Amino acid sequence: MLAGSAHSKLMLSKKSLYIYPFILFVSCLFLTFYIDRTYEKKYHSTQIDYLSSREKEITLELDFVMRRELSAVERMGKRWGNNTYTKVTWDLDALAYYNDHDNFQAISWVDRTFHVRWIVPLEGNEKAVNLNLAFEENRRKALIVARDKGTISVTAPITLVQGGKGFLVYLPLEKNGEFDGFISSVFRVDKLFSNFMAQYSEQFNYEVIYDSETIYKKLDRDSYTDGFPVSILGEKWRLRISPKSEDFFVSPFQVFIYPIGFCISLFVAGMSLLLQYSRLKSLQLEEVNEHLVENNRALDLAKQKSEDASKAKSSFLANMSHEIRTPLNGILGAADLAKNCDSLEDSREYNEIIHSSSHALLDIINDILDFSKIESGKLSIENKSTNIPELVKSIYGLMIHVAEEKSIYLQFNIPEDFPQYWLVDSTRLRQILLNLVGNALKFTPEGKVTMEVDAVGDYIKFTVKDTGIGISQERQAVIFDEFEQADTSTTRKFGGTGLGLSISKKLSELLGGTLSIESELEKGSTFTLSLRLEKSVAPKAEEEVDLKTFNGEQILLCEDNRTNQRIAQKVLNKLGLKVDIASDGSEGIKFYHEHNYSLILMDMQMPVMDGLEATKIIRAEDDDIPIIALTANVTTEDNRLCEEAGMNAFLTKPLNSKLLSSELHKWLD
């Protein structure tokens, strides 16, 4: 009966093995699309608000400029009332005003009968002399308003005697307490606004509107706002601006949404598949164990071991679920906040949270991959000349911020006469030390963490001491086992995958050394890494690669994913390269036959024809063209397959611009 129940669950689990991961993957992609659309709309709305605000600022500045222009006219009006003008002195004063201000066409004196008597400059304005300004209703109304109210008045847009569209500003004059005519300034609309907007011409186009009618326009597209009134000219005058480029409405951070969303979708689907597969395996074990119990009690011990293995795996998956949810919560939370973001500053903060949380997810994946490589014996060690003091200082620079956040004193001690260069795999040594110092800071609520480096002959000892929670004698025996921490509450309180110390232990053995522990509960712990190394000399300095030194070389990118195509193309274009894109291996071969490329970037897995087969076909025809693998496959076996197919180098995704630039320089220089 029990066996039949287990068998039914097993059949059901097999059928649903791929259904839930697929549903989660599609759901996450849909959520990514929704976040992208929502963010785009919100950003567009924010930019419209910014445009309206900028429009208001520019218009207020224009008001200030107009008031400054008219202040000189008001001073002339005061001198007129003091009887200090003759025809000659008025002409000189008006000419000085005209020369100092290039936003208007002319300045004139209009007598009580509304006739123009004096005008500066006379040349080009002869038709205006003796002109009755009251001949037209618009001008007459403005003259009467200025005369009756004793204030400056502005006409509606008119066709000027001098030619072109403009408007007149009238200042009423008084002499001996009586009305004595006007000073009239003639402004050309195109000249006034083009002079003023010159300072904004690189950013904005604009138009001038009077009472819903466009008077002057310098726009190549419809405006996004209603404009803002120019108060000094009256409420009917409005200035409306528009950005010159549609890039104004494109957020620089939106490009990250789809890559991050795809990575999260893939990761969630992968973890779901792993959980489903684990459940399937557990059910299979349960079925086998039930049969074993029924057939032979002598196999009880084997059954118990299988159950223990299943529990360890379940514990690991539960721990992984906790670790994954922490950065995933940061990503989804920041994405949700970004939907209602009102400012660029908040938008940048949310994108930084998404970016850092995504790196945390990548770190978890790297831990799992490192553990898998070590377990399968495929992790290789590459010894090279390494400046150990500099390596230790760089670790201190990375971890001091963590220590300061927890108010923990972090101290690194290196003897002054310590030899600098040693032959060691710097990447793996750095990984071990970062893990030891990181663990010490994590499990030290207060106090200090110290790292000491000492050389005795060919042996180097790295000792990391802390004043943290310590580890009991019983747990020290299993602390270096995979998926283990000091006790079950440690995971809940401090987090962690439980792989760090296991990986560090195995790496120390691969480096030919040992990793040991001394600890006491509530009194701290001491981890000691002992390595036997050979002294070395300083390596030849590597030249700093300029990321923008290419000269427009034409290269071919074979990549089927549109998001990866877009990101790679932008990176390569910034490096100064021209890029053609093929969506599969067969299309890449077609492009190769039609063009003369300097280099080919080849993805491994593509539809129709994969990168390995395409490379073999190209290599059968051409041994010289460089072909570099640019792939998400990261194992040593993948690297070997690419080399056997004829590829010259192997780069992994996510794309690193500096590594890509450095590799391209090797083959294009």
XYZ file of C-alpha atoms in Angstrom, residues 290-299:
10
model
C 10.014 1.168 1.171
C 10.820 -1.829 -1.023
C 14.029 -2.469 0.909
C 12.179 -2.417 4.253
C 9.663 -4.908 2.949
C 12.305 -7.235 1.437
C 15.243 -7.100 3.803
C 15.708 -5.568 7.237
C 19.456 -6.002 6.854
C 19.393 -2.950 4.572
